[in-house]
Amino acid sequence: MIEESPSAGFEIEGDSIDAEAIMQEIRARIRARRAEAKARGLDWEAYADGLYPLPADAVLSRDLHEAVRRAALGYDKIPVEMALTETRLPLVGGLWQRARAALHELVLFYVNRLAARQVHFNEQTARALVMLVRDLEAEVSDLRARISELEAKQT
Amino acid sequence: MRVHQMHFALIPGDAISNHILDIDARLRDWGLETSIYAGHIAPELASSARPEGEYGAHLNASEDLLIYHYGLYSPGIRYFQATHARKVLVYHNITPARYFQGWSREQAMLCAAGRRALPGLARCDMALGDSEFNRQELVRAGFDETRTAVLPIFVPRDRLDALPVYQSLLARLRSSGAVNFLTVGRIVPSKAVEDVIRIFAVYHRTINPNSRLLIVGSRYLPHYDAALDALVADLHLGDVVTFTGLVSDTDLKTYYQAADLYLHASHHEGFCVPLLESMHFGVPILARKAGAVPETLGNAGLLFTQLGYEEVAEMGHLLLTEEALRARVIAMQRERLADFAPQRVEAKLKGILQGLGILPFKGGNVR
């Protein structure tokens, strides 16, 4: 799955390696690949994930598949990171900032413990959703086949 | 006077276990009487070590040296704390507990306990870190900085070269001209195997479908394993991603020889032996800049500092296809590997033992 994340920074060492040129090359290639996918009418994220196109035998709506896919991909995007603003307090600013950081760390510690449990639950829920959709699709396909069979017998 | 080494476990294929055995071999070469103790000894290594309880008989031998290898909490640390012998702690780093939270309560507790216990081991003659990264952790834990040093892990290149290659496996991995991504290490959350899988997924889907990801390492966290298996299934990569589990040294060498790119996304490393192994086998490295990884790589390999799956996949593709870049990276890796030559590590070890009066300064051997 493609994260909406900032571009990767790279550290490339070596006198004979032009790091900036390499980064530009990488960005150009990515733009080209995305443009090619768009020209082919592909959803880039789904394409990169390997979930494009919809399975040939999909019977439920594309929107439902997409919603389940996003739930399955996003189940672990929960843990929180520190977001500490700068302080402008004179003299004691440094000490105050360290105290704030320690307090934030403590809160984050417990929050992320809770987040870890939530991730576990989310993962189980997402898995159940995926299995439910698959079972429903199988059931619907089976029922449709039987209906077709019955209709064929009537005529 | 004897030199004892102790660790919580002695297991084949474990980097620390191999390091202990390599140190033991050198100590014996230098004429020292040695023994190894472990809380758990794998059957294959039963002849190399004794149960740690047997060290109790040597607690009062003040002329001895105890080298305690610390990489996970173990009740065996009480021997290190209680012994009257000279003491050297070798710190291999302990993964911060937060990486196991939500995955394994037991592992999280062990890691937390191990880190909490570290300051209590500061009363020793010398404390060594595999890396400067590890040494700095020792200093922050209260160890006397003047009594700390760095001793890298031995990478037994001669032994690696002498190993055979599993030809049928190599042929299978090389068949159809598939590009092989490789990552090696315990399958644990701190190593962010899910990020390796995601980067590979982008490469496989958008750049080169004739590719394969080989994930080599022991699996022992059921929840994490299940999540990774589910991720592979969700990404429809079941046919091209292989979890090998723990493998023999021969198989490991075969995987390195089949690999075209080594991908490492770990959030935390104290040294990272697979990086040196990759360098030895000429596999270009693309690794997350975290922990001791930049130190181990030096100016070799390529480091990514932020995770953009497309960018990292594209960089991997460049490393695989741009011959000049690939050759330069491999050459730089070989140069860096020379800094970890066994002779250099041996010289450092000898210098440390000479400083402690275990070995004489001239001649080298005790006898």
Short mmCIF file of C-alpha atoms in Angstrom, two decimals:
data_model
loop_
_atom_site.label_atom_id
_atom_site.label_comp_id
_atom_site.label_asym_id
_atom_site.label_seq_id
_atom_site.Cartn_x
_atom_site.Cartn_y
_atom_site.Cartn_z
CA MET A 1 0.00 0.00 0.00
CA ILE A 2 1.24 3.52 -0.66
CA GLU A 3 1.51 5.67 2.38
CA GLU A 4 0.74 9.36 2.17
CA SER A 5 4.17 9.88 3.61
CA PRO A 6 6.83 12.43 2.85
CA SER A 7 9.37 11.49 0.22
CA ALA A 8 12.16 9.31 1.42
CA GLY A 9 15.37 11.06 2.29
CA PHE A 10 18.46 9.17 1.37
CA GLU A 11 22.00 9.43 2.55
CA ILE A 12 24.40 8.48 -0.12
CA GLU A 13 28.10 8.61 0.54
CA GLY A 14 31.02 8.46 -1.79
CA ASP A 15 32.82 11.04 -3.86
CA SER A 16 31.90 9.44 -7.15
CA ILE A 17 28.19 9.24 -6.35
CA ASP A 18 26.10 12.27 -7.21
CA ALA A 19 23.40 11.98 -4.56
CA GLU A 20 21.29 14.89 -5.82
CA ALA A 21 21.29 13.53 -9.37
CA ILE A 22 20.16 10.16 -8.06
CA MET A 23 17.30 11.72 -6.08
CA GLN A 24 16.17 13.68 -9.11
CA GLU A 25 16.28 10.51 -11.19
CA ILE A 26 14.17 8.70 -8.62
CA ARG A 27 11.55 11.46 -8.49
CA ALA A 28 11.39 11.59 -12.27
CA ARG A 29 10.88 7.84 -12.50
CA ILE A 30 8.10 7.92 -9.92
CA ARG A 31 6.33 10.71 -11.78
CA ALA A 32 6.64 8.72 -14.99
CA ARG A 33 5.23 5.56 -13.42
CA ARG A 34 2.29 7.38 -11.89
CA ALA A 35 1.59 9.14 -15.20
CA GLU A 36 1.67 5.82 -17.03
CA ALA A 37 -0.73 4.28 -14.53
CA LYS A 38 -3.07 7.25 -14.88
CA ALA A 39 -2.92 7.05 -18.68
CA ARG A 40 -4.01 3.42 -18.40
CA GLY A 41 -6.93 4.48 -16.22
CA LEU A 42 -5.50 2.77 -13.15
CA ASP A 43 -5.95 3.75 -9.54
CA TRP A 44 -2.26 4.11 -8.61
CA GLU A 45 -2.65 2.96 -5.03
CA ALA A 46 -4.66 -0.08 -5.95
CA TYR A 47 -2.24 -0.83 -8.79
CA ALA A 48 0.80 -0.66 -6.52
CA ASP A 49 -0.94 -2.78 -3.93
CA GLY A 50 -1.67 -5.46 -6.46
CA LEU A 51 -5.37 -5.21 -5.78
CA TYR A 52 -6.25 -3.83 -9.22
CA PRO A 53 -8.39 -4.71 -10.98
CA LEU A 54 -11.22 -6.15 -8.90
CA PRO A 55 -11.23 -9.92 -8.91
CA ALA A 56 -12.98 -11.17 -12.03
CA ASP A 57 -15.62 -12.95 -9.96
CA ALA A 58 -16.32 -10.04 -7.58
CA VAL A 59 -20.09 -9.68 -7.07
CA LEU A 60 -20.33 -7.01 -4.43
CA SER A 61 -19.75 -3.35 -5.19
CA ARG A 62 -16.36 -1.80 -5.91
CA ASP A 63 -17.04 0.77 -3.19
CA LEU A 64 -17.47 -2.00 -0.63
CA HIS A 65 -14.24 -3.69 -1.74
CA GLU A 66 -12.45 -0.37 -1.57
CA ALA A 67 -13.80 0.39 1.92
CA VAL A 68 -12.77 -3.02 3.21
CA ARG A 69 -9.36 -2.67 1.58
CA ARG A 70 -8.77 0.69 3.24
CA ALA A 71 -9.85 -0.68 6.61
CA ALA A 72 -7.43 -3.55 6.17
CA LEU A 73 -4.61 -1.21 5.21
CA GLY A 74 -5.19 1.41 7.85
CA TYR A 75 -5.78 -0.72 10.91
CA ASP A 76 -2.39 -0.02 12.41
CA LYS A 77 -2.13 3.71 11.78
CA ILE A 78 -2.84 4.53 15.41
CA PRO A 79 0.27 5.14 17.52
CA VAL A 80 0.97 8.76 18.34
CA GLU A 81 4.25 10.62 18.19
CA MET A 82 5.53 13.45 20.28
CA ALA A 83 4.40 16.92 19.15
CA LEU A 84 6.08 19.33 21.50
CA THR A 85 6.00 23.02 20.67
CA GLU A 86 8.95 25.25 21.34
CA THR A 87 8.97 27.35 24.46
CA ARG A 88 10.15 30.93 24.56
CA LEU A 89 10.51 31.16 28.31
CA PRO A 90 13.70 32.96 29.21
CA LEU A 91 16.23 31.51 31.64
CA VAL A 92 14.24 28.45 32.69
CA GLY A 93 13.06 27.63 29.17
CA GLY A 94 15.43 24.69 28.72
CA LEU A 95 14.51 23.13 32.02
CA TRP A 96 10.80 23.69 31.42
CA GLN A 97 11.09 22.11 27.97
CA ARG A 98 12.78 19.03 29.41
CA ALA A 99 10.07 18.73 32.04
CA ARG A 100 7.36 19.05 29.38
CA ALA A 101 9.08 16.44 27.22
CA ALA A 102 9.21 14.04 30.15
CA LEU A 103 5.51 14.54 30.84
CA HIS A 104 4.64 14.09 27.18
CA GLU A 105 6.72 10.88 27.07
CA LEU A 106 4.84 9.54 30.05
CA VAL A 107 1.47 10.27 28.50
CA LEU A 108 2.59 8.86 25.14
CA PHE A 109 3.80 5.71 26.86
CA TYR A 110 0.33 4.89 28.17
CA VAL A 111 -1.50 6.19 25.13
CA ASN A 112 0.56 4.03 22.80
CA ARG A 113 0.08 1.01 25.01
CA LEU A 114 -3.63 1.55 24.52
CA ALA A 115 -3.01 2.16 20.83
CA ALA A 116 -1.22 -1.18 20.55
CA ARG A 117 -4.25 -2.96 21.99
CA GLN A 118 -6.52 -1.00 19.65
CA VAL A 119 -4.35 -2.03 16.70
CA HIS A 120 -4.74 -5.64 17.72
CA PHE A 121 -8.53 -5.27 17.88
CA ASN A 122 -8.59 -3.34 14.58
CA GLU A 123 -6.58 -6.07 12.91
CA GLN A 124 -9.02 -8.72 14.07
CA THR A 125 -11.99 -6.59 13.01
CA ALA A 126 -10.51 -5.84 9.59
CA ARG A 127 -9.75 -9.52 9.13
CA ALA A 128 -13.33 -10.40 10.04
CA LEU A 129 -14.61 -7.86 7.50
CA VAL A 130 -12.43 -9.27 4.74
CA MET A 131 -13.58 -12.80 5.54
CA LEU A 132 -17.21 -11.68 5.72
CA VAL A 133 -17.01 -10.06 2.31
CA ARG A 134 -15.39 -13.14 0.82
CA ASP A 135 -17.98 -15.46 2.36
CA LEU A 136 -20.82 -13.20 1.24
CA GLU A 137 -19.43 -13.11 -2.27
CA ALA A 138 -19.19 -16.88 -2.35
CA GLU A 139 -22.75 -17.16 -1.01
CA VAL A 140 -24.12 -14.64 -3.51
CA SER A 141 -22.33 -16.35 -6.40
CA ASP A 142 -23.70 -19.69 -5.31
CA LEU A 143 -27.25 -18.34 -4.96
CA ARG A 144 -27.10 -16.66 -8.34
CA ALA A 145 -25.94 -19.87 -9.93
CA ARG A 146 -28.84 -21.75 -8.35
CA ILE A 147 -31.33 -19.12 -9.47
CA SER A 148 -30.01 -19.32 -13.01
CA GLU A 149 -30.34 -23.08 -12.84
CA LEU A 150 -33.92 -22.88 -11.60
CA GLU A 151 -34.89 -20.29 -14.19
CA ALA A 152 -33.38 -22.46 -16.91
CA LYS A 153 -35.49 -25.42 -15.72
CA GLN A 154 -38.69 -23.36 -15.77
CA THR A 155 -38.28 -22.26 -19.35
CA MET B 1 43.71 -18.25 36.05
CA ARG B 2 40.76 -19.00 33.78
CA VAL B 3 38.67 -16.92 31.45
CA HIS B 4 35.00 -17.70 31.63
CA GLN B 5 32.35 -16.47 29.22
CA MET B 6 28.67 -16.47 30.04
CA HIS B 7 25.52 -15.76 28.06
CA PHE B 8 21.86 -16.59 28.57
CA ALA B 9 21.92 -19.06 25.66
CA LEU B 10 24.30 -20.74 23.24
CA ILE B 11 22.45 -21.45 20.00
CA PRO B 12 23.71 -22.36 16.53
CA GLY B 13 23.26 -19.58 14.00
CA ASP B 14 23.05 -16.91 16.68
CA ALA B 15 25.49 -14.06 16.11
CA ILE B 16 26.33 -13.65 19.80
CA SER B 17 26.83 -17.38 20.26
CA ASN B 18 29.18 -17.45 17.28
CA HIS B 19 31.04 -14.45 18.69
CA ILE B 20 31.47 -16.21 22.03
CA LEU B 21 32.88 -19.29 20.31
CA ASP B 22 35.23 -17.15 18.21
CA ILE B 23 36.49 -15.35 21.31
CA ASP B 24 36.94 -18.68 23.04
CA ALA B 25 39.02 -20.01 20.16
CA ARG B 26 41.31 -16.99 20.28
CA LEU B 27 41.67 -17.15 24.04
CA ARG B 28 42.79 -20.76 23.71
CA ASP B 29 45.21 -19.83 20.93
CA TRP B 30 46.75 -17.33 23.34
CA GLY B 31 47.29 -20.06 25.87
CA LEU B 32 44.46 -19.24 28.23
CA GLU B 33 42.29 -21.78 30.01
CA THR B 34 38.68 -21.09 29.11
CA SER B 35 35.11 -22.18 29.66
CA ILE B 36 31.71 -21.11 28.44
CA TYR B 37 28.51 -21.14 30.48
CA ALA B 38 24.95 -20.60 29.33
CA GLY B 39 21.46 -20.75 30.75
CA HIS B 40 20.33 -22.67 27.71
CA ILE B 41 22.66 -24.76 25.56
CA ALA B 42 21.46 -26.12 22.22
CA PRO B 43 22.16 -29.87 21.93
CA GLU B 44 24.51 -29.30 18.98
CA LEU B 45 26.72 -27.13 21.19
CA ALA B 46 26.52 -29.26 24.32
CA SER B 47 30.21 -30.07 24.12
CA SER B 48 31.14 -26.38 23.93
CA ALA B 49 29.50 -25.09 27.09
CA ARG B 50 28.32 -25.93 30.57
CA PRO B 51 25.16 -25.01 32.45
CA GLU B 52 25.56 -21.57 34.02
CA GLY B 53 24.95 -23.02 37.49
CA GLU B 54 28.36 -24.68 37.31
CA TYR B 55 30.04 -21.27 37.30
CA GLY B 56 29.06 -21.06 40.96
CA ALA B 57 32.13 -23.12 41.81
CA HIS B 58 34.35 -20.28 40.53
CA LEU B 59 32.65 -17.34 42.21
CA ASN B 60 35.53 -16.77 44.60
CA ALA B 61 38.34 -17.20 42.09
CA SER B 62 39.52 -13.61 42.14
CA GLU B 63 42.34 -14.28 39.67
CA ASP B 64 39.86 -15.39 36.98
CA LEU B 65 38.10 -13.23 34.41
CA LEU B 66 34.37 -13.44 33.71
CA ILE B 67 33.19 -12.07 30.38
CA TYR B 68 29.42 -11.67 30.50
CA HIS B 69 27.62 -11.22 27.21
CA TYR B 70 24.48 -9.19 27.80
CA GLY B 71 21.78 -9.00 25.17
CA LEU B 72 18.64 -10.00 27.07
CA TYR B 73 17.62 -10.18 30.68
CA SER B 74 18.62 -13.43 32.33
CA PRO B 75 18.79 -14.52 35.96
CA GLY B 76 22.41 -15.40 35.15
CA ILE B 77 23.38 -11.77 35.69
CA ARG B 78 23.48 -12.57 39.39
CA TYR B 79 26.71 -14.50 38.73
CA PHE B 80 28.21 -11.43 37.13
CA GLN B 81 27.16 -9.30 40.05
CA ALA B 82 28.31 -11.77 42.71
CA THR B 83 31.60 -12.98 41.31
CA HIS B 84 34.91 -11.96 42.89
CA ALA B 85 36.67 -12.44 39.59
CA ARG B 86 37.65 -9.62 37.31
CA LYS B 87 34.64 -8.72 35.20
CA VAL B 88 34.05 -7.60 31.65
CA LEU B 89 30.55 -6.89 30.39
CA VAL B 90 30.01 -7.19 26.65
CA TYR B 91 26.84 -5.31 25.82
CA HIS B 92 25.08 -6.45 22.66
CA ASN B 93 22.14 -4.08 23.18
CA ILE B 94 18.64 -4.87 24.31
CA THR B 95 15.72 -3.94 22.08
CA PRO B 96 13.58 -1.26 23.75
CA ALA B 97 10.43 -2.83 25.15
CA ARG B 98 8.10 -0.52 23.19
CA TYR B 99 8.77 -2.49 19.99
CA PHE B 100 7.25 -5.59 21.52
CA GLN B 101 4.24 -3.91 23.12
CA GLY B 102 1.05 -5.16 21.61
CA TRP B 103 2.88 -8.16 20.12
CA SER B 104 4.41 -10.08 23.00
CA ARG B 105 3.93 -9.14 26.60
CA GLU B 106 6.61 -11.63 27.66
CA GLN B 107 9.25 -10.23 25.31
CA ALA B 108 8.35 -6.66 26.26
CA MET B 109 8.77 -7.52 29.92
CA LEU B 110 12.11 -9.25 29.30
CA CYS B 111 13.42 -6.28 27.35
CA ALA B 112 12.21 -3.80 29.95
CA ALA B 113 13.75 -5.88 32.72
CA GLY B 114 17.00 -6.17 30.82
CA ARG B 115 17.31 -2.43 30.33
CA ARG B 116 16.36 -1.75 33.94
CA ALA B 117 19.04 -4.17 35.11
CA LEU B 118 21.81 -2.64 32.98
CA PRO B 119 22.89 0.09 35.43
CA GLY B 120 23.23 -2.60 38.10
CA LEU B 121 26.00 -4.22 36.06
CA ALA B 122 28.17 -1.10 36.01
CA ARG B 123 30.51 -2.34 38.72
CA CYS B 124 33.00 -4.09 36.50
CA ASP B 125 36.54 -3.77 35.26
CA MET B 126 35.57 -3.07 31.69
CA ALA B 127 32.40 -2.73 29.64
CA LEU B 128 32.47 -3.28 25.91
CA GLY B 129 29.91 -2.41 23.26
CA ASP B 130 29.75 -4.05 19.83
CA SER B 131 29.52 -0.55 18.48
CA GLU B 132 29.97 3.05 19.58
CA PHE B 133 26.16 3.17 19.63
CA ASN B 134 26.14 0.42 22.26
CA ARG B 135 29.05 1.95 24.16
CA GLN B 136 27.17 5.23 24.44
CA GLU B 137 24.20 3.36 25.93
CA LEU B 138 26.53 1.95 28.56
CA VAL B 139 27.79 5.42 29.41
CA ARG B 140 24.21 6.74 29.65
CA ALA B 141 23.40 3.80 31.95
CA GLY B 142 26.06 4.96 34.36
CA PHE B 143 29.12 2.95 33.34
CA ASP B 144 32.47 4.67 33.89
CA GLU B 145 33.27 6.01 30.44
CA THR B 146 37.00 5.53 30.99
CA ARG B 147 36.35 1.83 31.41
CA THR B 148 34.33 1.37 28.27
CA ALA B 149 35.45 0.48 24.76
CA VAL B 150 34.18 -0.89 21.48
CA LEU B 151 34.78 -4.49 20.42
CA PRO B 152 33.01 -5.35 17.15
CA ILE B 153 31.58 -8.79 16.63
CA PHE B 154 33.79 -11.28 14.85
CA VAL B 155 32.51 -12.03 11.37
CA PRO B 156 34.13 -15.38 10.50
CA ARG B 157 34.77 -14.79 6.84
CA ASP B 158 36.99 -17.84 6.42
CA ARG B 159 34.27 -20.01 7.87
CA LEU B 160 31.66 -18.40 5.58
CA ASP B 161 33.88 -18.99 2.55
CA ALA B 162 34.49 -22.60 3.52
CA LEU B 163 30.79 -23.37 3.71
CA PRO B 164 29.30 -25.24 0.76
CA VAL B 165 26.42 -23.82 -1.24
CA TYR B 166 23.13 -25.66 -1.57
CA GLN B 167 23.24 -25.90 -5.36
CA SER B 168 19.67 -27.00 -5.98
CA LEU B 169 18.35 -24.16 -3.82
CA LEU B 170 20.60 -21.67 -5.60
CA ALA B 171 19.46 -22.95 -8.98
CA ARG B 172 15.83 -22.63 -7.94
CA LEU B 173 16.34 -19.08 -6.67
CA ARG B 174 18.19 -18.09 -9.81
CA SER B 175 15.76 -19.74 -12.20
CA SER B 176 13.66 -17.55 -14.49
CA GLY B 177 16.07 -14.66 -13.90
CA ALA B 178 14.04 -13.33 -10.98
CA VAL B 179 15.49 -10.47 -8.94
CA ASN B 180 15.93 -11.58 -5.35
CA PHE B 181 15.49 -9.16 -2.46
CA LEU B 182 16.90 -10.45 0.81
CA THR B 183 16.49 -9.50 4.44
CA VAL B 184 18.03 -11.44 7.33
CA GLY B 185 17.32 -11.29 11.03
CA ARG B 186 14.93 -12.38 13.75
CA ILE B 187 11.35 -11.74 12.69
CA VAL B 188 10.51 -9.19 15.37
CA PRO B 189 8.66 -5.86 15.27
CA SER B 190 11.77 -3.75 15.83
CA LYS B 191 13.10 -4.97 12.50
CA ALA B 192 10.03 -3.59 10.70
CA VAL B 193 9.67 -6.57 8.39
CA GLU B 194 6.30 -5.14 7.33
CA ASP B 195 8.11 -2.17 5.80
CA VAL B 196 10.43 -4.50 3.88
CA ILE B 197 7.35 -6.28 2.55
CA ARG B 198 5.64 -3.02 1.58
CA ILE B 199 8.73 -1.67 -0.20
CA PHE B 200 9.02 -4.95 -2.06
CA ALA B 201 5.31 -4.85 -2.89
CA VAL B 202 5.74 -1.52 -4.67
CA TYR B 203 8.82 -2.79 -6.51
CA HIS B 204 7.12 -6.01 -7.51
CA ARG B 205 3.89 -4.39 -8.70
CA THR B 206 5.15 -1.26 -10.38
CA ILE B 207 8.72 -1.93 -11.45
CA ASN B 208 9.57 -5.59 -11.88
CA PRO B 209 7.02 -8.40 -11.44
CA ASN B 210 9.81 -10.96 -11.96
CA SER B 211 11.06 -10.53 -8.41
CA ARG B 212 11.08 -12.35 -5.14
CA LEU B 213 11.52 -11.44 -1.46
CA LEU B 214 13.41 -13.82 0.81
CA ILE B 215 12.92 -13.21 4.52
CA VAL B 216 15.44 -15.29 6.46
CA GLY B 217 15.20 -15.53 10.22
CA SER B 218 13.56 -17.26 13.14
CA ARG B 219 9.88 -16.69 13.82
CA TYR B 220 8.71 -16.91 17.39
CA LEU B 221 6.11 -14.20 17.93
CA PRO B 222 2.77 -15.73 16.86
CA HIS B 223 0.84 -12.42 16.70
CA TYR B 224 3.50 -10.65 14.68
CA ASP B 225 3.95 -13.66 12.41
CA ALA B 226 0.21 -13.79 11.79
CA ALA B 227 0.11 -10.07 10.98
CA LEU B 228 2.96 -10.44 8.49
CA ASP B 229 1.35 -13.49 6.87
CA ALA B 230 -1.89 -11.55 6.58
CA LEU B 231 -0.08 -8.58 5.05
CA VAL B 232 1.52 -10.83 2.45
CA ALA B 233 -1.87 -12.37 1.68
CA ASP B 234 -3.60 -8.98 1.50
CA LEU B 235 -0.96 -7.76 -0.94
CA HIS B 236 -1.31 -10.95 -3.02
CA LEU B 237 2.39 -11.69 -2.63
CA GLY B 238 2.04 -15.23 -1.38
CA ASP B 239 3.84 -16.68 -4.41
CA VAL B 240 6.81 -14.36 -4.28
CA VAL B 241 7.47 -13.75 -0.58
CA THR B 242 9.14 -16.55 1.35
CA PHE B 243 9.65 -16.76 5.08
CA THR B 244 12.42 -19.32 5.46
CA GLY B 245 12.53 -19.50 9.25
CA LEU B 246 15.83 -20.29 10.92
CA VAL B 247 18.18 -21.83 8.36
CA SER B 248 21.49 -23.63 8.41
CA ASP B 249 24.71 -21.72 7.70
CA THR B 250 24.85 -23.43 4.31
CA ASP B 251 21.37 -22.30 3.40
CA LEU B 252 22.13 -18.79 4.68
CA LYS B 253 25.18 -18.59 2.44
CA THR B 254 23.06 -19.81 -0.46
CA TYR B 255 20.50 -17.07 0.14
CA TYR B 256 23.22 -14.43 0.20
CA GLN B 257 24.67 -15.77 -3.04
CA ALA B 258 21.25 -15.71 -4.67
CA ALA B 259 20.48 -12.19 -3.46
CA ASP B 260 20.60 -9.17 -5.75
CA LEU B 261 19.77 -6.60 -3.08
CA TYR B 262 19.84 -6.59 0.71
CA LEU B 263 16.97 -4.55 2.17
CA HIS B 264 16.97 -3.62 5.86
CA ALA B 265 14.26 -1.50 7.50
CA SER B 266 15.02 -2.10 11.16
CA HIS B 267 14.15 0.63 13.65
CA HIS B 268 16.76 -0.51 16.13
CA GLU B 269 20.09 -2.32 15.85
CA GLY B 270 23.06 -2.60 18.17
CA PHE B 271 25.46 -3.78 15.44
CA CYS B 272 23.73 -5.82 12.70
CA VAL B 273 25.85 -8.77 11.59
CA PRO B 274 23.78 -9.36 8.39
CA LEU B 275 25.11 -6.06 7.03
CA LEU B 276 28.67 -7.38 7.26
CA GLU B 277 27.60 -10.69 5.78
CA SER B 278 25.97 -8.87 2.86
CA MET B 279 29.14 -6.86 2.35
CA HIS B 280 31.17 -10.05 2.36
CA PHE B 281 28.97 -11.67 -0.28
CA GLY B 282 28.95 -8.57 -2.45
CA VAL B 283 25.25 -7.82 -2.07
CA PRO B 284 24.47 -4.07 -2.21
CA ILE B 285 22.70 -2.79 0.87
CA LEU B 286 19.74 -0.44 1.16
CA ALA B 287 18.99 0.20 4.84
CA ARG B 288 17.03 2.47 7.15
CA LYS B 289 19.24 4.88 9.05
CA ALA B 290 18.55 3.74 12.59
CA GLY B 291 20.46 2.58 15.63
CA ALA B 292 23.97 1.38 14.90
CA VAL B 293 23.26 0.76 11.18
CA PRO B 294 24.97 3.95 9.93
CA GLU B 295 27.96 3.22 12.14
CA THR B 296 28.27 -0.37 10.92
CA LEU B 297 27.88 0.68 7.29
CA GLY B 298 30.27 3.59 7.62
CA ASN B 299 30.17 5.34 4.25
CA ALA B 300 29.11 2.17 2.46
CA GLY B 301 25.64 1.05 1.42
CA LEU B 302 22.72 3.39 0.96
CA LEU B 303 20.67 4.68 3.87
CA PHE B 304 17.14 5.97 3.76
CA THR B 305 16.16 8.40 6.47
CA GLN B 306 12.44 8.67 5.82
CA LEU B 307 10.19 5.96 4.55
CA GLY B 308 8.53 6.58 1.21
CA TYR B 309 7.81 3.17 -0.26
CA GLU B 310 7.93 4.34 -3.84
CA GLU B 311 11.22 6.14 -3.41
CA VAL B 312 12.93 3.27 -1.61
CA ALA B 313 11.65 0.80 -4.20
CA GLU B 314 12.92 3.05 -6.98
CA MET B 315 16.30 3.38 -5.26
CA GLY B 316 16.46 -0.39 -5.04
CA HIS B 317 15.75 -0.55 -8.76
CA LEU B 318 18.60 1.87 -9.43
CA LEU B 319 20.95 -0.24 -7.36
CA LEU B 320 19.90 -3.28 -9.35
CA THR B 321 20.15 -1.78 -12.81
CA GLU B 322 22.68 1.08 -12.80
CA GLU B 323 25.94 -0.83 -13.10
CA ALA B 324 28.23 2.04 -12.20
CA LEU B 325 26.28 2.85 -9.04
CA ARG B 326 26.01 -0.78 -8.07
CA ALA B 327 29.72 -1.41 -8.60
CA ARG B 328 30.65 1.68 -6.61
CA VAL B 329 28.40 0.73 -3.68
CA ILE B 330 29.76 -2.83 -3.61
CA ALA B 331 33.33 -1.52 -3.74
CA MET B 332 32.66 0.87 -0.86
CA GLN B 333 31.12 -1.96 1.11
CA ARG B 334 34.21 -4.11 0.59
CA GLU B 335 36.41 -1.26 1.81
CA ARG B 336 34.25 -0.87 4.91
CA LEU B 337 34.32 -4.61 5.56
CA ALA B 338 38.10 -4.44 5.91
CA ASP B 339 37.60 -2.36 9.08
CA PHE B 340 35.99 -5.43 10.64
CA ALA B 341 38.67 -7.88 9.54
CA PRO B 342 39.06 -10.65 12.13
CA GLN B 343 42.69 -9.66 12.67
CA ARG B 344 41.67 -6.14 13.65
CA VAL B 345 38.98 -7.33 16.06
CA GLU B 346 41.45 -9.84 17.46
CA ALA B 347 44.00 -7.08 18.03
CA LYS B 348 41.40 -5.01 19.89
CA LEU B 349 40.45 -7.98 22.06
CA LYS B 350 44.09 -8.67 22.82
CA GLY B 351 44.67 -5.01 23.72
CA ILE B 352 41.72 -5.10 26.12
CA LEU B 353 42.97 -8.26 27.79
CA GLN B 354 46.47 -6.84 28.04
CA GLY B 355 45.06 -3.73 29.67
CA LEU B 356 43.36 -5.92 32.24
CA GLY B 357 46.53 -7.87 32.88
CA ILE B 358 45.06 -11.09 31.53
CA LEU B 359 47.61 -11.23 28.73
CA PRO B 360 51.20 -9.99 28.88
CA PHE B 361 52.04 -6.99 26.72
CA LYS B 362 54.91 -8.70 25.00
CA GLY B 363 54.95 -12.11 23.40
CA GLY B 364 51.20 -12.43 23.45
CA ASN B 365 50.84 -15.89 24.93
CA VAL B 366 50.47 -16.72 28.57
CA ARG B 367 52.70 -19.78 28.31
#
